[in-house]
């Protein structure tokens, strides 16, 4: 049976739509079906390139993966009524290091290309960028530092102790907002014990845009209120920055939730308006123009090969 390519809004898709339109097309349309060996060459290339990561993105992925494991282990213990088994910081760091080293080796050898949806492939290898062993070591060191910071983080520790109250961790959710479907996955959501929820967002990068953060939190709030029945004034978010060791508390609130509802409606309307066939979600490449030749962004775009801008 053919899988249907559906238009499902997400915060990242909304951002991509307002970046390079051709990159958006490669990501959501041109790469569709590229997992099949019989697919056209362009779709296969776009599919592989869509999966590429970079050291910065991957650092975040590894740290998030360890946080997810740590919380889900505690949730499993709590579900079974067992005492929560400690996962010591040294063991977390060793697990992260093994995973990270395997990722680098699998990408460097090209083995990841046999299963690009499951294995990690770095743009650094795919595009033969001049990255030294010291650069890779620096990325490994940063992962080690951030996983160590996670292990000692007071919120992470409290979540593990209160695992029975965790409502979800990295679950891919799909829900309707009006006539639009929305995807999201929340790092962690925990009940506050009095009917509200606290959303935990692990941050691993250098800088974050306040507007972006507010928009993303609004979508989380929309999910919590609409799908879980939490009151609009009972959604709180904690941003835990593991790179800098800081944490920030935000009250999401009705205004941010309404703004998210509006952003979904407007975003999906814009995306549909760009389609040639809305019911079947068909987009023509020529309706999604590339950036002007020489654009700075093309130098680091994952699709630069299939786009002819390498
Ligand atoms: S290489 Fe440039 S024009 Fe092509 S998809 Fe990427 S950003 Fe857009």
GROMACS .gro file of N, CA, C and O in nm, residues 206-279:
model
  296
  206UNK      N    1   2.396   2.725   2.153
  206UNK     CA    2   2.459   2.846   2.204
  206UNK      C    3   2.359   2.958   2.227
  206UNK      O    4   2.363   3.027   2.327
  207UNK      N    5   2.271   2.978   2.129
  207UNK     CA    6   2.181   3.092   2.141
  207UNK      C    7   2.040   3.051   2.099
  207UNK      O    8   2.023   2.959   2.019
  208UNK      N    9   1.943   3.121   2.154
  208UNK     CA   10   1.804   3.091   2.119
  208UNK      C   11   1.729   3.222   2.104
  208UNK      O   12   1.754   3.318   2.175
  209UNK      N   13   1.637   3.222   2.011
  209UNK     CA   14   1.558   3.340   1.981
  209UNK      C   15   1.432   3.341   2.069
  209UNK      O   16   1.356   3.244   2.070
  210UNK      N   17   1.411   3.450   2.143
  210UNK     CA   18   1.298   3.455   2.237
  210UNK      C   19   1.163   3.439   2.166
  210UNK      O   20   1.073   3.374   2.218
  211UNK      N   21   1.151   3.500   2.048
  211UNK     CA   22   1.026   3.489   1.972
  211UNK      C   23   0.998   3.345   1.933
  211UNK      O   24   0.885   3.296   1.941
  212UNK      N   25   1.105   3.277   1.889
  212UNK     CA   26   1.093   3.136   1.850
  212UNK      C   27   1.049   3.051   1.969
  212UNK      O   28   0.965   2.964   1.958
  213UNK      N   29   1.112   3.078   2.083
  213UNK     CA   30   1.082   3.002   2.204
  213UNK      C   31   0.935   3.022   2.242
  213UNK      O   32   0.862   2.927   2.268
  214UNK      N   33   0.889   3.147   2.239
  214UNK     CA   34   0.750   3.176   2.277
  214UNK      C   35   0.654   3.104   2.182
  214UNK      O   36   0.553   3.048   2.226
  215UNK      N   37   0.686   3.104   2.052
  215UNK     CA   38   0.597   3.040   1.954
  215UNK      C   39   0.591   2.889   1.979
  215UNK      O   40   0.484   2.828   1.975
  216UNK      N   41   0.706   2.831   2.007
  216UNK     CA   42   0.710   2.686   2.030
  216UNK      C   43   0.634   2.650   2.158
  216UNK      O   44   0.557   2.554   2.161
  217UNK      N   45   0.652   2.730   2.261
  217UNK     CA   46   0.582   2.702   2.387
  217UNK      C   47   0.431   2.714   2.369
  217UNK      O   48   0.353   2.640   2.429
  218UNK      N   49   0.388   2.809   2.287
  218UNK     CA   50   0.246   2.825   2.260
  218UNK      C   51   0.186   2.698   2.201
  218UNK      O   52   0.076   2.657   2.237
  219UNK      N   53   0.261   2.633   2.111
  219UNK     CA   54   0.211   2.509   2.049
  219UNK      C   55   0.204   2.398   2.155
  219UNK      O   56   0.108   2.321   2.160
  220UNK      N   57   0.303   2.392   2.242
  220UNK     CA   58   0.299   2.292   2.350
  220UNK      C   59   0.177   2.318   2.440
  220UNK      O   60   0.108   2.226   2.483
  221UNK      N   61   0.154   2.446   2.470
  221UNK     CA   62   0.040   2.482   2.553
  221UNK      C   63  -0.091   2.444   2.486
  221UNK      O   64  -0.185   2.397   2.552
  222UNK      N   65  -0.096   2.465   2.356
  222UNK     CA   66  -0.217   2.429   2.280
  222UNK      C   67  -0.244   2.279   2.293
  222UNK      O   68  -0.358   2.237   2.316
  223UNK      N   69  -0.139   2.201   2.281
  223UNK     CA   70  -0.153   2.056   2.294
  223UNK      C   71  -0.202   2.019   2.435
  223UNK      O   72  -0.297   1.942   2.452
  224UNK      N   73  -0.138   2.077   2.536
  224UNK     CA   74  -0.171   2.040   2.676
  224UNK      C   75  -0.315   2.077   2.709
  224UNK      O   76  -0.385   2.001   2.776
  225UNK      N   77  -0.359   2.194   2.661
  225UNK     CA   78  -0.495   2.236   2.696
  225UNK      C   79  -0.598   2.162   2.614
  225UNK      O   80  -0.697   2.111   2.667
  226UNK      N   81  -0.574   2.155   2.484
  226UNK     CA   82  -0.675   2.096   2.396
  226UNK      C   83  -0.683   1.944   2.408
  226UNK      O   84  -0.789   1.885   2.412
  227UNK      N   85  -0.567   1.879   2.413
  227UNK     CA   86  -0.566   1.732   2.410
  227UNK      C   87  -0.567   1.668   2.548
  227UNK      O   88  -0.613   1.557   2.564
  228UNK      N   89  -0.510   1.738   2.647
  228UNK     CA   90  -0.502   1.678   2.781
  228UNK      C   91  -0.598   1.743   2.880
  228UNK      O   92  -0.607   1.699   2.995
  229UNK      N   93  -0.666   1.850   2.836
  229UNK     CA   94  -0.765   1.913   2.922
  229UNK      C   95  -0.707   1.996   3.035
  229UNK      O   96  -0.776   2.023   3.134
  230UNK      N   97  -0.582   2.040   3.022
  230UNK     CA   98  -0.519   2.123   3.125
  230UNK      C   99  -0.572   2.267   3.108
  230UNK      O  100  -0.590   2.313   2.995
  231UNK      N  101  -0.597   2.336   3.217
  231UNK     CA  102  -0.645   2.475   3.208
  231UNK      C  103  -0.538   2.564   3.145
  231UNK      O  104  -0.418   2.542   3.167
  232UNK      N  105  -0.583   2.665   3.071
  232UNK     CA  106  -0.488   2.749   2.996
  232UNK      C  107  -0.389   2.824   3.086
  232UNK      O  108  -0.280   2.859   3.043
  233UNK      N  109  -0.429   2.849   3.210
  233UNK     CA  110  -0.337   2.922   3.298
  233UNK      C  111  -0.256   2.828   3.388
  233UNK      O  112  -0.198   2.870   3.486
  234UNK      N  113  -0.256   2.699   3.352
  234UNK     CA  114  -0.184   2.603   3.436
  234UNK      C  115  -0.070   2.533   3.360
  234UNK      O  116  -0.031   2.423   3.394
  235UNK      N  117  -0.024   2.597   3.253
  235UNK     CA  118   0.086   2.538   3.176
  235UNK      C  119   0.212   2.622   3.196
  235UNK      O  120   0.213   2.742   3.166
  236UNK      N  121   0.312   2.558   3.251
  236UNK     CA  122   0.439   2.626   3.277
  236UNK      C  123   0.547   2.552   3.198
  236UNK      O  124   0.538   2.430   3.179
  237UNK      N  125   0.644   2.625   3.148
  237UNK     CA  126   0.754   2.560   3.077
  237UNK      C  127   0.886   2.595   3.144
  237UNK      O  128   0.904   2.708   3.191
  238UNK      N  129   0.975   2.499   3.149
  238UNK     CA  130   1.110   2.523   3.201
  238UNK      C  131   1.209   2.495   3.089
  238UNK      O  132   1.210   2.385   3.035
  239UNK      N  133   1.288   2.595   3.059
  239UNK     CA  134   1.397   2.574   2.964
  239UNK      C  135   1.524   2.548   3.043
  239UNK      O  136   1.565   2.632   3.123
  240UNK      N  137   1.580   2.433   3.019
  240UNK     CA  138   1.702   2.398   3.091
  240UNK      C  139   1.816   2.397   2.989
  240UNK      O  140   1.819   2.313   2.899
  241UNK      N  141   1.904   2.493   3.002
  241UNK     CA  142   2.015   2.504   2.907
  241UNK      C  143   2.135   2.428   2.963
  241UNK      O  144   2.199   2.470   3.060
  242UNK      N  145   2.165   2.315   2.901
  242UNK     CA  146   2.271   2.227   2.952
  242UNK      C  147   2.409   2.273   2.907
  242UNK      O  148   2.510   2.230   2.962
  243UNK      N  149   2.413   2.360   2.807
  243UNK     CA  150   2.543   2.414   2.764
  243UNK      C  151   2.591   2.517   2.865
  243UNK      O  152   2.707   2.520   2.903
  244UNK      N  153   2.496   2.602   2.909
  244UNK     CA  154   2.537   2.713   2.996
  244UNK      C  155   2.498   2.692   3.142
  244UNK      O  156   2.529   2.776   3.227
  245UNK      N  157   2.426   2.581   3.170
  245UNK     CA  158   2.388   2.554   3.309
  245UNK      C  159   2.286   2.651   3.362
  245UNK      O  160   2.288   2.686   3.481
  246UNK      N  161   2.196   2.700   3.276
  246UNK     CA  162   2.094   2.795   3.322
  246UNK      C  163   1.955   2.734   3.306
  246UNK      O  164   1.938   2.637   3.232
  247UNK      N  165   1.859   2.790   3.377
  247UNK     CA  166   1.721   2.747   3.357
  247UNK      C  167   1.630   2.870   3.361
  247UNK      O  168   1.658   2.966   3.432
  248UNK      N  169   1.526   2.864   3.279
  248UNK     CA  170   1.433   2.977   3.269
  248UNK      C  171   1.291   2.923   3.277
  248UNK      O  172   1.257   2.827   3.209
  249UNK      N  173   1.209   2.991   3.359
  249UNK     CA  174   1.070   2.948   3.376
  249UNK      C  175   0.980   3.042   3.296
  249UNK      O  176   0.998   3.163   3.299
  250UNK      N  177   0.886   2.984   3.223
  250UNK     CA  178   0.791   3.064   3.146
  250UNK      C  179   0.650   3.017   3.181
  250UNK      O  180   0.625   2.896   3.184
  251UNK      N  181   0.559   3.111   3.201
  251UNK     CA  182   0.417   3.075   3.210
  251UNK      C  183   0.362   3.088   3.068
  251UNK      O  184   0.379   3.192   3.004
  252UNK      N  185   0.303   2.981   3.016
  252UNK     CA  186   0.263   2.986   2.875
  252UNK      C  187   0.141   3.078   2.858
  252UNK      O  188   0.150   3.179   2.790
  253UNK      N  189   0.028   3.046   2.916
  253UNK     CA  190  -0.085   3.139   2.919
  253UNK      C  191  -0.174   3.144   2.796
  253UNK      O  192  -0.134   3.102   2.687
  254UNK      N  193  -0.298   3.196   2.814
  254UNK     CA  194  -0.397   3.199   2.706
  254UNK      C  195  -0.351   3.276   2.581
  254UNK      O  196  -0.384   3.237   2.469
  255UNK      N  197  -0.278   3.387   2.598
  255UNK     CA  198  -0.240   3.467   2.481
  255UNK      C  199  -0.146   3.387   2.390
  255UNK      O  200  -0.162   3.385   2.267
  256UNK      N  201  -0.049   3.318   2.451
  256UNK     CA  202   0.047   3.240   2.370
  256UNK      C  203  -0.025   3.123   2.303
  256UNK      O  204   0.008   3.085   2.190
  257UNK      N  205  -0.123   3.067   2.373
  257UNK     CA  206  -0.196   2.953   2.315
  257UNK      C  207  -0.281   2.999   2.197
  257UNK      O  208  -0.284   2.934   2.092
  258UNK      N  209  -0.344   3.113   2.210
  258UNK     CA  210  -0.423   3.166   2.097
  258UNK      C  211  -0.330   3.201   1.981
  258UNK      O  212  -0.362   3.177   1.864
  259UNK      N  213  -0.214   3.257   2.013
  259UNK     CA  214  -0.119   3.291   1.906
  259UNK      C  215  -0.076   3.165   1.832
  259UNK      O  216  -0.059   3.166   1.709
  260UNK      N  217  -0.062   3.055   1.904
  260UNK     CA  218  -0.023   2.929   1.839
  260UNK      C  219  -0.136   2.880   1.749
  260UNK      O  220  -0.111   2.835   1.636
  261UNK      N  221  -0.259   2.892   1.797
  261UNK     CA  222  -0.375   2.851   1.715
  261UNK      C  223  -0.375   2.932   1.585
  261UNK      O  224  -0.393   2.877   1.475
  262UNK      N  225  -0.352   3.062   1.597
  262UNK     CA  226  -0.351   3.150   1.479
  262UNK      C  227  -0.235   3.115   1.387
  262UNK      O  228  -0.249   3.114   1.264
  263UNK      N  229  -0.119   3.084   1.447
  263UNK     CA  230  -0.001   3.052   1.365
  263UNK      C  231  -0.025   2.924   1.284
  263UNK      O  232   0.016   2.915   1.168
  264UNK      N  233  -0.091   2.827   1.345
  264UNK     CA  234  -0.120   2.702   1.273
  264UNK      C  235  -0.215   2.732   1.157
  264UNK      O  236  -0.190   2.691   1.042
  265UNK      N  237  -0.322   2.806   1.185
  265UNK     CA  238  -0.422   2.833   1.081
  265UNK      C  239  -0.359   2.912   0.966
  265UNK      O  240  -0.375   2.876   0.848
  266UNK      N  241  -0.283   3.016   0.998
  266UNK     CA  242  -0.220   3.097   0.894
  266UNK      C  243  -0.116   3.018   0.819
  266UNK      O  244  -0.109   3.021   0.696
  267UNK      N  245  -0.035   2.943   0.894
  267UNK     CA  246   0.073   2.866   0.831
  267UNK      C  247   0.020   2.761   0.735
  267UNK      O  248   0.068   2.748   0.622
  268UNK      N  249  -0.082   2.689   0.776
  268UNK     CA  250  -0.136   2.584   0.689
  268UNK      C  251  -0.204   2.646   0.568
  268UNK      O  252  -0.192   2.594   0.455
  269UNK      N  253  -0.271   2.760   0.587
  269UNK     CA  254  -0.335   2.826   0.472
  269UNK      C  255  -0.228   2.866   0.370
  269UNK      O  256  -0.246   2.847   0.249
  270UNK      N  257  -0.115   2.919   0.417
  270UNK     CA  258  -0.007   2.959   0.324
  270UNK      C  259   0.050   2.837   0.253
  270UNK      O  260   0.078   2.840   0.133
  271UNK      N  261   0.070   2.730   0.329
  271UNK     CA  262   0.128   2.609   0.268
  271UNK      C  263   0.033   2.550   0.163
  271UNK      O  264   0.076   2.507   0.057
  272UNK      N  265  -0.096   2.550   0.194
  272UNK     CA  266  -0.193   2.497   0.098
  272UNK      C  267  -0.200   2.584  -0.028
  272UNK      O  268  -0.214   2.533  -0.139
  273UNK      N  269  -0.187   2.715  -0.007
  273UNK     CA  270  -0.196   2.806  -0.122
  273UNK      C  271  -0.081   2.783  -0.220
  273UNK      O  272  -0.092   2.818  -0.338
  274UNK      N  273   0.027   2.724  -0.174
  274UNK     CA  274   0.141   2.700  -0.262
  274UNK      C  275   0.130   2.568  -0.338
  274UNK      O  276   0.214   2.536  -0.423
  275UNK      N  277   0.027   2.490  -0.308
  275UNK     CA  278   0.011   2.358  -0.372
  275UNK      C  279  -0.064   2.369  -0.504
  275UNK      O  280  -0.149   2.457  -0.522
  276UNK      N  281  -0.039   2.275  -0.592
  276UNK     CA  282  -0.111   2.272  -0.718
  276UNK      C  283  -0.236   2.185  -0.704
  276UNK      O  284  -0.332   2.200  -0.779
  277UNK      N  285  -0.235   2.095  -0.606
  277UNK     CA  286  -0.350   2.006  -0.583
  277UNK      C  287  -0.361   1.989  -0.431
  277UNK      O  288  -0.286   1.911  -0.371
  278UNK      N  289  -0.451   2.065  -0.369
  278UNK     CA  290  -0.459   2.065  -0.222
  278UNK      C  291  -0.508   1.931  -0.166
  278UNK      O  292  -0.444   1.875  -0.075
  279UNK      N  293  -0.617   1.873  -0.218
  279UNK     CA  294  -0.664   1.747  -0.157
  279UNK      C  295  -0.559   1.637  -0.160
  279UNK      O  296  -0.550   1.555  -0.067
   0.00000   0.00000   0.00000
